Tab-separated table of C-alpha atoms in Angstrom:
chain	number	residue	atom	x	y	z
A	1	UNK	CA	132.744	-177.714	98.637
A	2	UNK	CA	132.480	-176.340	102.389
A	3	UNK	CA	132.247	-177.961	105.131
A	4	UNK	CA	128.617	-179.304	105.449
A	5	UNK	CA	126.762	-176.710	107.810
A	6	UNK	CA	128.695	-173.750	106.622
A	7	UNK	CA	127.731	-172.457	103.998
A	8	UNK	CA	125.376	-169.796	106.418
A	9	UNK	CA	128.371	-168.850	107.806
A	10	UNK	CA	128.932	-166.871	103.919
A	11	UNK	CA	125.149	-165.620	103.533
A	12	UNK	CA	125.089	-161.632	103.745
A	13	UNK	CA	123.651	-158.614	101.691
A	14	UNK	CA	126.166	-157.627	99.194
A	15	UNK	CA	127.910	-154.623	99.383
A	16	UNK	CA	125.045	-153.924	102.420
A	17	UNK	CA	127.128	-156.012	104.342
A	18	UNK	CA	129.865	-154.075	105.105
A	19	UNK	CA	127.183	-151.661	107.065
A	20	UNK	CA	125.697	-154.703	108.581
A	21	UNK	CA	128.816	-156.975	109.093
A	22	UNK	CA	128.022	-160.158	110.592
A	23	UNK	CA	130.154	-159.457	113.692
A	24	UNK	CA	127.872	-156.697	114.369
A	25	UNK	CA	124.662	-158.677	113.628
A	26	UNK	CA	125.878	-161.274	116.280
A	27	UNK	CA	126.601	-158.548	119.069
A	28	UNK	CA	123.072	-157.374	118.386
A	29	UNK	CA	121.506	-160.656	118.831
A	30	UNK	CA	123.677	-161.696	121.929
A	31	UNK	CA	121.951	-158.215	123.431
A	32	UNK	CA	118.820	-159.102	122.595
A	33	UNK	CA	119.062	-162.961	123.708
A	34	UNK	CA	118.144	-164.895	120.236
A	35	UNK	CA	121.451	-166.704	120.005
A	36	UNK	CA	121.211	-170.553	119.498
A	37	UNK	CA	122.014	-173.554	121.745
A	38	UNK	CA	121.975	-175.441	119.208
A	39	UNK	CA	122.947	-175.103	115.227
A	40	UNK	CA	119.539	-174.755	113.242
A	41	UNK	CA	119.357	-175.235	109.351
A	42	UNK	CA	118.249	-171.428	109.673
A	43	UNK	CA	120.661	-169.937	112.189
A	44	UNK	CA	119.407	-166.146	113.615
A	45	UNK	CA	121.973	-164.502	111.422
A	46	UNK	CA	120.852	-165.716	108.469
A	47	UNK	CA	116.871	-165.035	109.092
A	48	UNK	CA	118.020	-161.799	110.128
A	49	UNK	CA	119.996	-161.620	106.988
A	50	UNK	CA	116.397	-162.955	105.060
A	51	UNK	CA	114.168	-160.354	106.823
A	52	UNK	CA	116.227	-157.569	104.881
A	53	UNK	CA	116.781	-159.017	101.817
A	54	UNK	CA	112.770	-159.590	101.804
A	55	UNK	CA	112.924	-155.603	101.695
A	56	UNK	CA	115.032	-155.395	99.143
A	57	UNK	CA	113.031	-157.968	96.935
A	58	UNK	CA	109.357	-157.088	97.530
A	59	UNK	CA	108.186	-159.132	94.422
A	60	UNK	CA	109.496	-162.366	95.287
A	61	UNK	CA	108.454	-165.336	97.640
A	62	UNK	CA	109.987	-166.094	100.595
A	63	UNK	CA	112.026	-169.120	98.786
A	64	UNK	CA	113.043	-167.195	96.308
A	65	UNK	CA	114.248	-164.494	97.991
A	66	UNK	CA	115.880	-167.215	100.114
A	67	UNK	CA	117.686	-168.359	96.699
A	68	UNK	CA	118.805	-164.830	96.395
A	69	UNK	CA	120.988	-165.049	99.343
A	70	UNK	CA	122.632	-167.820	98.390
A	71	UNK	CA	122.773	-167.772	94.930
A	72	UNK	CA	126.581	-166.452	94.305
A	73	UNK	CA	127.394	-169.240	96.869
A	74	UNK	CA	125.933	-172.212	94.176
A	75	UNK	CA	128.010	-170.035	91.168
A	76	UNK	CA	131.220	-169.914	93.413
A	77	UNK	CA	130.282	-173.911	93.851
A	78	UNK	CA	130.485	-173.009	97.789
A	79	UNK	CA	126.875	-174.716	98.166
A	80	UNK	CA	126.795	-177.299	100.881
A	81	UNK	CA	125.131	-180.688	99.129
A	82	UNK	CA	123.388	-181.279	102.441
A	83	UNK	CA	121.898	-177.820	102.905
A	84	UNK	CA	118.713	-176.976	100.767
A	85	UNK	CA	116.170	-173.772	100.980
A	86	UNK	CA	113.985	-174.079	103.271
A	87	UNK	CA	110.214	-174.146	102.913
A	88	UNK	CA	108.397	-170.769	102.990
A	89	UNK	CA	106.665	-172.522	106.000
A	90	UNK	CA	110.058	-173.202	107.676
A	91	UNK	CA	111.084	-169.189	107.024
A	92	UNK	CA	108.204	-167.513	108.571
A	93	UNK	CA	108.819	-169.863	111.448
A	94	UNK	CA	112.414	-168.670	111.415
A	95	UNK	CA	110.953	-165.133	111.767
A	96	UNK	CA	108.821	-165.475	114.396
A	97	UNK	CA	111.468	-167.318	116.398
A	98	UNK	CA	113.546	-164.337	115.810
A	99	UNK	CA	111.050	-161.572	116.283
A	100	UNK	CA	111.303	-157.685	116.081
A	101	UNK	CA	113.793	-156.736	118.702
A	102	UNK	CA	117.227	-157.764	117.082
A	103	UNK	CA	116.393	-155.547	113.766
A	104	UNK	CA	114.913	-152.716	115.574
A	105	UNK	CA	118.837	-152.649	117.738
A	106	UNK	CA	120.241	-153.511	114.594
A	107	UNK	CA	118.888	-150.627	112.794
A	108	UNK	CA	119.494	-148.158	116.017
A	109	UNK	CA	123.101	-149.391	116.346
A	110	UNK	CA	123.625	-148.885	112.206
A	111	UNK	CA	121.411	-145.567	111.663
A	112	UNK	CA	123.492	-142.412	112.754
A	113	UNK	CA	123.594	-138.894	111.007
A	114	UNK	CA	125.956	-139.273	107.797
A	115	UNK	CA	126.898	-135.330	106.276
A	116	UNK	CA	129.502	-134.134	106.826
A	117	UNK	CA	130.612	-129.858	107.740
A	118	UNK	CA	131.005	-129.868	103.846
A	119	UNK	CA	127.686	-131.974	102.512
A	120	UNK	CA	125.977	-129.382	100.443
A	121	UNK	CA	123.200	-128.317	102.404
A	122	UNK	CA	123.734	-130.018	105.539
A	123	UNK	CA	124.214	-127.193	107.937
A	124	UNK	CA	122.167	-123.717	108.816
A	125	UNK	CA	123.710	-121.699	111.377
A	126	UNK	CA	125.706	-124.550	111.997
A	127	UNK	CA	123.187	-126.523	112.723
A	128	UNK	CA	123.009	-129.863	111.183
A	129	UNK	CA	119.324	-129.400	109.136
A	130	UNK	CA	117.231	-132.531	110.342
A	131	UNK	CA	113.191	-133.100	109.844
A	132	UNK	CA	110.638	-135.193	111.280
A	133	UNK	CA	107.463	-136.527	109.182
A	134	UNK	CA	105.089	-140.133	109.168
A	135	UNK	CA	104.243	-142.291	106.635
A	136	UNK	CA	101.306	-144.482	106.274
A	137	UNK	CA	101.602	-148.012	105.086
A	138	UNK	CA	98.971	-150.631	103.939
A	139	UNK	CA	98.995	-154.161	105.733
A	140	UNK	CA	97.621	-157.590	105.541
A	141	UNK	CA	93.661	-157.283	106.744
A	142	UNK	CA	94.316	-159.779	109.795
A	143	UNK	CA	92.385	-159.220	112.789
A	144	UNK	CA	95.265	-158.939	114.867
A	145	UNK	CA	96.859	-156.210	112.625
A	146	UNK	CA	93.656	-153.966	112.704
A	147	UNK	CA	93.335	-154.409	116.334
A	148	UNK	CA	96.654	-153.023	116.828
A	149	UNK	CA	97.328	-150.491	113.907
A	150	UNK	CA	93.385	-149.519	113.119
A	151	UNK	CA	92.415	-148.941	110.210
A	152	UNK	CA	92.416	-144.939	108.727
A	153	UNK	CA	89.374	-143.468	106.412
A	154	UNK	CA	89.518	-142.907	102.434
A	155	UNK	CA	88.695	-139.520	101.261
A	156	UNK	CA	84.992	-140.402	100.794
A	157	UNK	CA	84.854	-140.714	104.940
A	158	UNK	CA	84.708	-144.341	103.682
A	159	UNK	CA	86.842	-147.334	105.454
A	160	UNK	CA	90.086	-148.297	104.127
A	161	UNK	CA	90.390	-150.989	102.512
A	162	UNK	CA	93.462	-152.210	104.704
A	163	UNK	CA	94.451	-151.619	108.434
A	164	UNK	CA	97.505	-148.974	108.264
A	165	UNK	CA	100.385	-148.405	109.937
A	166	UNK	CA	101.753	-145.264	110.602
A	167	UNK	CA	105.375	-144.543	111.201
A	168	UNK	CA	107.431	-141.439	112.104
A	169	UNK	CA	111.014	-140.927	111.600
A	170	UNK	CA	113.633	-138.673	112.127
A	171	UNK	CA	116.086	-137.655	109.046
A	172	UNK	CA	118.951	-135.923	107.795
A	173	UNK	CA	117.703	-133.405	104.713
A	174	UNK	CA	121.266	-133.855	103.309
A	175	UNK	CA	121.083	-137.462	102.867
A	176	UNK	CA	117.992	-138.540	102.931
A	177	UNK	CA	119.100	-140.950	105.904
A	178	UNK	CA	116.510	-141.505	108.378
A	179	UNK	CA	118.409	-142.038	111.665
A	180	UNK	CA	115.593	-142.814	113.933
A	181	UNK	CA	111.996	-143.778	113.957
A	182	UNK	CA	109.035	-145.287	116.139
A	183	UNK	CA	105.847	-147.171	115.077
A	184	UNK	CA	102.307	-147.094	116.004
A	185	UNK	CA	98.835	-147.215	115.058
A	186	UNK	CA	96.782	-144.828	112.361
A	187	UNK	CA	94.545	-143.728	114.934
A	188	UNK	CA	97.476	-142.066	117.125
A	189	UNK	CA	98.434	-138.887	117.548
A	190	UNK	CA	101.324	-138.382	115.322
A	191	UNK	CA	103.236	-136.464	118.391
A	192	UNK	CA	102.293	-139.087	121.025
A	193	UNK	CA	104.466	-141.518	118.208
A	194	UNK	CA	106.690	-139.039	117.994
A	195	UNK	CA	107.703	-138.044	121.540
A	196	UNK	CA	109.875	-141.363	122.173
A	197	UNK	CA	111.856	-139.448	119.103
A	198	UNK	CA	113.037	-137.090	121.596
A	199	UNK	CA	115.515	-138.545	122.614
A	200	UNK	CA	117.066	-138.447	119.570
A	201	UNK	CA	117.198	-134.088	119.268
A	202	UNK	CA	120.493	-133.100	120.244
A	203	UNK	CA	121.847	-129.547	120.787
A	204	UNK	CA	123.541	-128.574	117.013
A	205	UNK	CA	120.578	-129.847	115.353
A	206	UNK	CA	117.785	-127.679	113.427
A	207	UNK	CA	114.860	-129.567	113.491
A	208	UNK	CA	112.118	-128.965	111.023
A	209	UNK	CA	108.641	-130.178	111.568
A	210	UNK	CA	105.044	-129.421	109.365
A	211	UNK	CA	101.788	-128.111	111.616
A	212	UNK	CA	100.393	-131.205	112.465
A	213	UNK	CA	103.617	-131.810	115.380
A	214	UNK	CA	102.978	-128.315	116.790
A	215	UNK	CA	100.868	-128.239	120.368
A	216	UNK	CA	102.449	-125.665	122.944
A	217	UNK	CA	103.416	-128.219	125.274
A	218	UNK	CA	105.018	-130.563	122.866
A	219	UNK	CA	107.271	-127.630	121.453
A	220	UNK	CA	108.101	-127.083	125.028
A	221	UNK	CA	109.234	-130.815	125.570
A	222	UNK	CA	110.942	-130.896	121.774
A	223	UNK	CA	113.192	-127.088	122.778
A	224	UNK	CA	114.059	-128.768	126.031
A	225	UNK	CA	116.121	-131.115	124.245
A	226	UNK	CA	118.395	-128.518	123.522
A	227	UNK	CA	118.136	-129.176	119.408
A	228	UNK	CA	116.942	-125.788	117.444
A	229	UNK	CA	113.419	-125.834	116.145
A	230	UNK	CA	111.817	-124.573	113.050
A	231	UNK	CA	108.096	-125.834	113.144
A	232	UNK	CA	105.244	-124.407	110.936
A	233	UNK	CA	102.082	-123.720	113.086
A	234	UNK	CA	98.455	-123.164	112.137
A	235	UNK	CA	97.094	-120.315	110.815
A	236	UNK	CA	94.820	-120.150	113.924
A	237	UNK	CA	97.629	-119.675	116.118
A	238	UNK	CA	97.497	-116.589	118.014
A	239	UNK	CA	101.088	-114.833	118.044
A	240	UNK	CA	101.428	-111.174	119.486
A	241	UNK	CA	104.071	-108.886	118.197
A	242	UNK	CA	106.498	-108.647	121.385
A	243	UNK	CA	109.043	-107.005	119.153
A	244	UNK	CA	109.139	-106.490	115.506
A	245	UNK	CA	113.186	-107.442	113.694
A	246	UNK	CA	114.797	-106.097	111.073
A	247	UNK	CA	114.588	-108.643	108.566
A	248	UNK	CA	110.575	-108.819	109.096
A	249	UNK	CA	110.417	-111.383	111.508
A	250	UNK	CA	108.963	-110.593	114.745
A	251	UNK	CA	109.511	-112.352	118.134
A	252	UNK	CA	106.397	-113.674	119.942
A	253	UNK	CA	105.616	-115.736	123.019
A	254	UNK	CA	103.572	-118.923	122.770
A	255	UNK	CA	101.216	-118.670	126.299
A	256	UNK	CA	99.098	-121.231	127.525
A	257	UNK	CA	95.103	-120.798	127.370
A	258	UNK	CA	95.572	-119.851	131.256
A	259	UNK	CA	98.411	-117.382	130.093
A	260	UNK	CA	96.117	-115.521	127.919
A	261	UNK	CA	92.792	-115.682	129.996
A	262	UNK	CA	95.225	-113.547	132.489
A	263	UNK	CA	96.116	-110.808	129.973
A	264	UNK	CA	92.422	-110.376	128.878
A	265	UNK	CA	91.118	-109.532	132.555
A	266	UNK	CA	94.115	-107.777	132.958
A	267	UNK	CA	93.357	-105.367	129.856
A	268	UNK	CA	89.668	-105.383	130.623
A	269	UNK	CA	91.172	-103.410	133.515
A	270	UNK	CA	93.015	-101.126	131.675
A	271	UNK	CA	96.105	-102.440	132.910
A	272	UNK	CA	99.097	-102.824	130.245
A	273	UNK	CA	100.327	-106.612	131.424
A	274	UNK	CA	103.485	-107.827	129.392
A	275	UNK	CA	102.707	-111.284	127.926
A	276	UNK	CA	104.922	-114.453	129.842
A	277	UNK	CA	105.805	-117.538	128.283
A	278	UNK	CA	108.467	-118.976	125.587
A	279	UNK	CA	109.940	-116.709	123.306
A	280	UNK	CA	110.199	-117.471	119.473
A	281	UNK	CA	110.741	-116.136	116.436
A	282	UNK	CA	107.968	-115.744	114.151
A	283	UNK	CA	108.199	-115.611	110.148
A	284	UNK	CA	105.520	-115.161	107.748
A	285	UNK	CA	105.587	-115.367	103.884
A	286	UNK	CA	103.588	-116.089	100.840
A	287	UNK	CA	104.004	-118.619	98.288
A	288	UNK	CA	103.065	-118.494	94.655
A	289	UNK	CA	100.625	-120.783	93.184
A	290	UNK	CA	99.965	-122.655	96.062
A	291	UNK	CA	97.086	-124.801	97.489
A	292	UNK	CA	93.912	-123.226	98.051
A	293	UNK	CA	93.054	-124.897	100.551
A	294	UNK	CA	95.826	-123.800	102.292
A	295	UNK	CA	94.987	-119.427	102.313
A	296	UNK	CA	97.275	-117.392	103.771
A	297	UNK	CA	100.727	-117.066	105.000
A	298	UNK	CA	103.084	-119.860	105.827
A	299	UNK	CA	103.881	-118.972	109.472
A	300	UNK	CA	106.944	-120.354	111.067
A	301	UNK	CA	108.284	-120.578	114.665
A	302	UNK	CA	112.192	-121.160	115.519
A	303	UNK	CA	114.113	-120.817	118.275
A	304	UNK	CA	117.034	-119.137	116.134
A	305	UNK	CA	115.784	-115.706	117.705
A	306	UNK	CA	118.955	-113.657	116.399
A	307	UNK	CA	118.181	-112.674	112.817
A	308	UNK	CA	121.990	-111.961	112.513
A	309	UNK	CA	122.571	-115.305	112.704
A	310	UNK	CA	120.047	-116.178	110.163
A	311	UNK	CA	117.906	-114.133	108.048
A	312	UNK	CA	114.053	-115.173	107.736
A	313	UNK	CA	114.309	-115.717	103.945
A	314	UNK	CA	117.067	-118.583	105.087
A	315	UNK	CA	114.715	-119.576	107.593
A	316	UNK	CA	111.738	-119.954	104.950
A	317	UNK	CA	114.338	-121.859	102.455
A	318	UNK	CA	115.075	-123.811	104.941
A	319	UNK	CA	111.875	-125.356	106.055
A	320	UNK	CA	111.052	-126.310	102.134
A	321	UNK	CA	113.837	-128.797	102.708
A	322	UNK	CA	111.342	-130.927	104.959
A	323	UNK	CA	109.720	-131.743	101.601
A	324	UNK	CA	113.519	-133.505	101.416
A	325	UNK	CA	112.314	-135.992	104.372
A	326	UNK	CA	108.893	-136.308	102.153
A	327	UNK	CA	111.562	-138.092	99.368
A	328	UNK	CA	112.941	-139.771	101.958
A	329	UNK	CA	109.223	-141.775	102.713
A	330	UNK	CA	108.504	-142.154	99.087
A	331	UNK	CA	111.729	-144.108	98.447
A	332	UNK	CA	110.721	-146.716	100.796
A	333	UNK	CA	107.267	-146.934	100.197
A	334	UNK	CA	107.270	-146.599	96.113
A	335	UNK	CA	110.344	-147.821	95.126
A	336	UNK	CA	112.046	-149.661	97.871
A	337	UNK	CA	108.591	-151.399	98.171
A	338	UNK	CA	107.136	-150.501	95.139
A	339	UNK	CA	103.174	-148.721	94.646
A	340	UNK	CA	100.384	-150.012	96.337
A	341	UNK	CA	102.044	-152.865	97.708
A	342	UNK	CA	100.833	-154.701	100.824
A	343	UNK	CA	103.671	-155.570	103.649
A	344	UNK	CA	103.980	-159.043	103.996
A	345	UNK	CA	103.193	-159.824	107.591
A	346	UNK	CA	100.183	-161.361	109.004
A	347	UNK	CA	100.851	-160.024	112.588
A	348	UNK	CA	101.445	-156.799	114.650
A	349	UNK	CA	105.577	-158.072	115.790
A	350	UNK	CA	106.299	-159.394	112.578
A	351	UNK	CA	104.683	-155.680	110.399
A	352	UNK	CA	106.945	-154.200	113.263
A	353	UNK	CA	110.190	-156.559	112.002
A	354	UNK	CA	109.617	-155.865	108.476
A	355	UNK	CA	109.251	-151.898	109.098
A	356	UNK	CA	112.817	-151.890	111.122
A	357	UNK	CA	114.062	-154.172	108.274
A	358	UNK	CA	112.925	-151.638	105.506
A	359	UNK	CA	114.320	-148.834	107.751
A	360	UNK	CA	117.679	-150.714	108.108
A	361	UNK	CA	118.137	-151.500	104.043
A	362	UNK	CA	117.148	-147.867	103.376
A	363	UNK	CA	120.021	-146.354	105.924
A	364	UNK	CA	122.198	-148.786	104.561
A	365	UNK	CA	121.766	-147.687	100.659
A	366	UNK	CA	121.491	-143.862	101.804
A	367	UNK	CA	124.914	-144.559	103.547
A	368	UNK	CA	126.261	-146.926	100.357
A	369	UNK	CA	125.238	-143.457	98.147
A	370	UNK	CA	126.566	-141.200	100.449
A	371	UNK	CA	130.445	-142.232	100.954
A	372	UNK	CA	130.121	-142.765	96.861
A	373	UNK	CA	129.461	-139.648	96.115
A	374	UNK	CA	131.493	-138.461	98.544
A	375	UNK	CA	134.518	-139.887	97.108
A	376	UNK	CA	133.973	-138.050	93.710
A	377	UNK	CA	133.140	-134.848	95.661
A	378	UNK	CA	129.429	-135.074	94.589
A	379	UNK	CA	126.044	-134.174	96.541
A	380	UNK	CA	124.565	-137.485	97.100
A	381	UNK	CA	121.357	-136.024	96.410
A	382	UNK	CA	122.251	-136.050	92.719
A	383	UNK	CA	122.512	-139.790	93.134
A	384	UNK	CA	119.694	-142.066	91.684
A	385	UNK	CA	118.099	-143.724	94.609
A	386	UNK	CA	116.440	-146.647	92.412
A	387	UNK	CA	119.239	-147.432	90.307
A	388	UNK	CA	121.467	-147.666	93.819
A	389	UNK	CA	118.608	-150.206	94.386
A	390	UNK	CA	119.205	-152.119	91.782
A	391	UNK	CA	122.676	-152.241	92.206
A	392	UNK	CA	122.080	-153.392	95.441
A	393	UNK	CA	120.192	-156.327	94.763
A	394	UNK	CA	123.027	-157.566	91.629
A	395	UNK	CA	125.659	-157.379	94.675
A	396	UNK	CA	123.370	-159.547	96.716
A	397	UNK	CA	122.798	-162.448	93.938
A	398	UNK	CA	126.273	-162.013	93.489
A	399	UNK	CA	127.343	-161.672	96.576
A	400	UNK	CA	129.946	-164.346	97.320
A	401	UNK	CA	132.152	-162.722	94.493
A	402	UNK	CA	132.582	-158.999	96.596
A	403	UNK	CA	134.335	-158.508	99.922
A	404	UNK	CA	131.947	-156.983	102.227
């Protein structure tokens, strides 16, 4: 037996825990002030240890999932005889107490971009290839979460049957790790959710976005970053030739309504005015068998304006892998927390803790993937995502028995 009071001391996530090593949980919750005075049957460690095993075990109760975590503790016969699981009522107390902010740092200290120069398909122009996308999630019908998060429209124009959340990440198309995200209601603007994001372009990235991101000034704000764009735009768009390339692109300049109210009086003058504003690279293609309700070209702006340094047809590969990011979204919210399924959480802080726990376990099982296939000189996309999973949650039953 240990010492009674102890056994918390051994609680962690498997072979998780060596991504989220206890020393590293503590430093987060010293920065975010939820250390105890005093020692608590539930210590913050260990509900911050619960919140992401609840992520990892959708299905189960709170006590059982509790029972998970210490589970290979009772086999090893490490179980304190004075310490028992506590209630479910106890455990959502424990969360509250501990709130969003240590797993949101804990997640932002863990979640950084994992390929490296020779991950197949990580790089384009040299550019490490990154996309941003949102998600929407069903949540408890509480007052207090449809005040916050709203509550989105069925195809039929028709409420939803749940308030939504919607949340936006950031993620490399290589791994499928999503390095960064933010969280806000259905009814917002995806780029108002996204600007705080922002922060997170840096210069050697190639950032790939869908139509819905694109508004003139919030490519300006997104190129100042210094990161390399590809964005598709609307069809409505309107893009002048400037200068056609040799590869069929074209470059362009996007102008502001203002910009282009100038050049009409100016050519209803018969003067010959040279459009202003930011210079892209435009590059249009067709797709076979697509959507109807999608007609016409796929049109693409980028920053990459030298078509010697990247052709368009690499360009248009390239912005398929977004649909990579679209895997990404589906792993958490089909298999990670399986179809249809309702988040647990009652309340706007504690949807927020379980979304930066889900966020956390998925880094953490794109990284586990990663380094293994990595090892055996494999593309981790060739990994199995679900039976990693699975894995997973064996090393976490059994978790007293591995070395994190």
């Amino acid at each position: 037996m240990v010492e009674a009071g102890r056994l918390t001391d051994r609680i962690g996530l498997g072979v998780l825990t060596r991504v989220m090593h206890p020393d590293l949980v503590d430093e987060v919750l010293v920065q975010t002030g939820r250390c105890e005075k005093r020692r608590r049957l539930l210590p913050a460690r260990v509900v911050v240890y619960f919140v992401l095993a609840m992520t990892l075990f959708f299905d189960d109760a709170y006590e059982e999932v509790m029972r998970k975590l210490v589970d290979g503790l009772r086999f090893l016969r490490s179980w304190s005889e004075d310490w028992q699981v506590p209630t479910s009522p106890a455990l959502c107390k424990a969360r509250a107490r501990l709130g969003e902010e240590p797993v949101r740092e804990l997640y932002r200290r863990v979640a950084v971009p994992l390929a490296g120069a020779g991950t197949p398909g990580s790089r384009l122009a040299g550019r490490r290839v990154m996309a941003v996308d949102g998600v929407q999630m069903d949540i408890p019908d509480t007052p207090g979460n449809e005040e916050v998060f709203g509550r989105g429209k069925t195809h039929q124009s028709l409420e939803d049957p749940y308030p939504k959340v919607k949340v936006v990440g950031l993620a490399e198309c290589a791994t499928h790790a999503i390095i960064d995200a933010e969280i806000g209601a259905v009814t917002t603007d995806e780029r108002e959710i996204t600007r705080p994001l922002l922060a997170a372009f840096t210069p050697g990235m190639l950032v790939i976005a869908d139509r819905g991101f694109y508004s003139h000034e919030f490519w300006r704000e997104a190129a100042a970053t210094g990161a390399d764009l590809l964005w598709r735009v609307q069809s409505g768009l309107k893009l002048h030739v400037v200068q056609e390339l040799p590869d069929g692109s074209y470059l362009s300049r996007l102008m502001t309504d203002v910009e282009r109210q100038r050049i009409r009086r100016h050519r209803a003058r018969g003067l010959d005015t040279v459009p202003e504003g930011v210079t892209v690279r435009v590059v249009e293609y067709e797709v076979a068998n697509r959507d109807s309700d999608s007609p016409g070209p796929i049109r693409l702006i980028t920053t990459l304006l030298d078509p010697a340094e990247v052709t368009a047809a690499e360009l248009a590969a390239a912005y398929h892998r977004r649909w990579e990011f679209e895997t990404s979204l589906a792993e958490i919210e089909t298999r990670q927390r399986g179809s249809y399924r309702l988040l647990r959480s009652q309340s706007p802080a504690m949807v927020r803790q379980e979304i930066w726990g889900l966020l956390t376990t998925h880094y953490a099982i794109r990284e586990l993937m990663y380094h293994a296939a990595d090892l055996g000189g494999n593309d981790p996309l060739r990994l199995s995502f679900i039976r990693s999973l699975r894995v997973v949650r064996r090393h976490v039953t059994g978790q007293a028995g591995f070395s994190p």
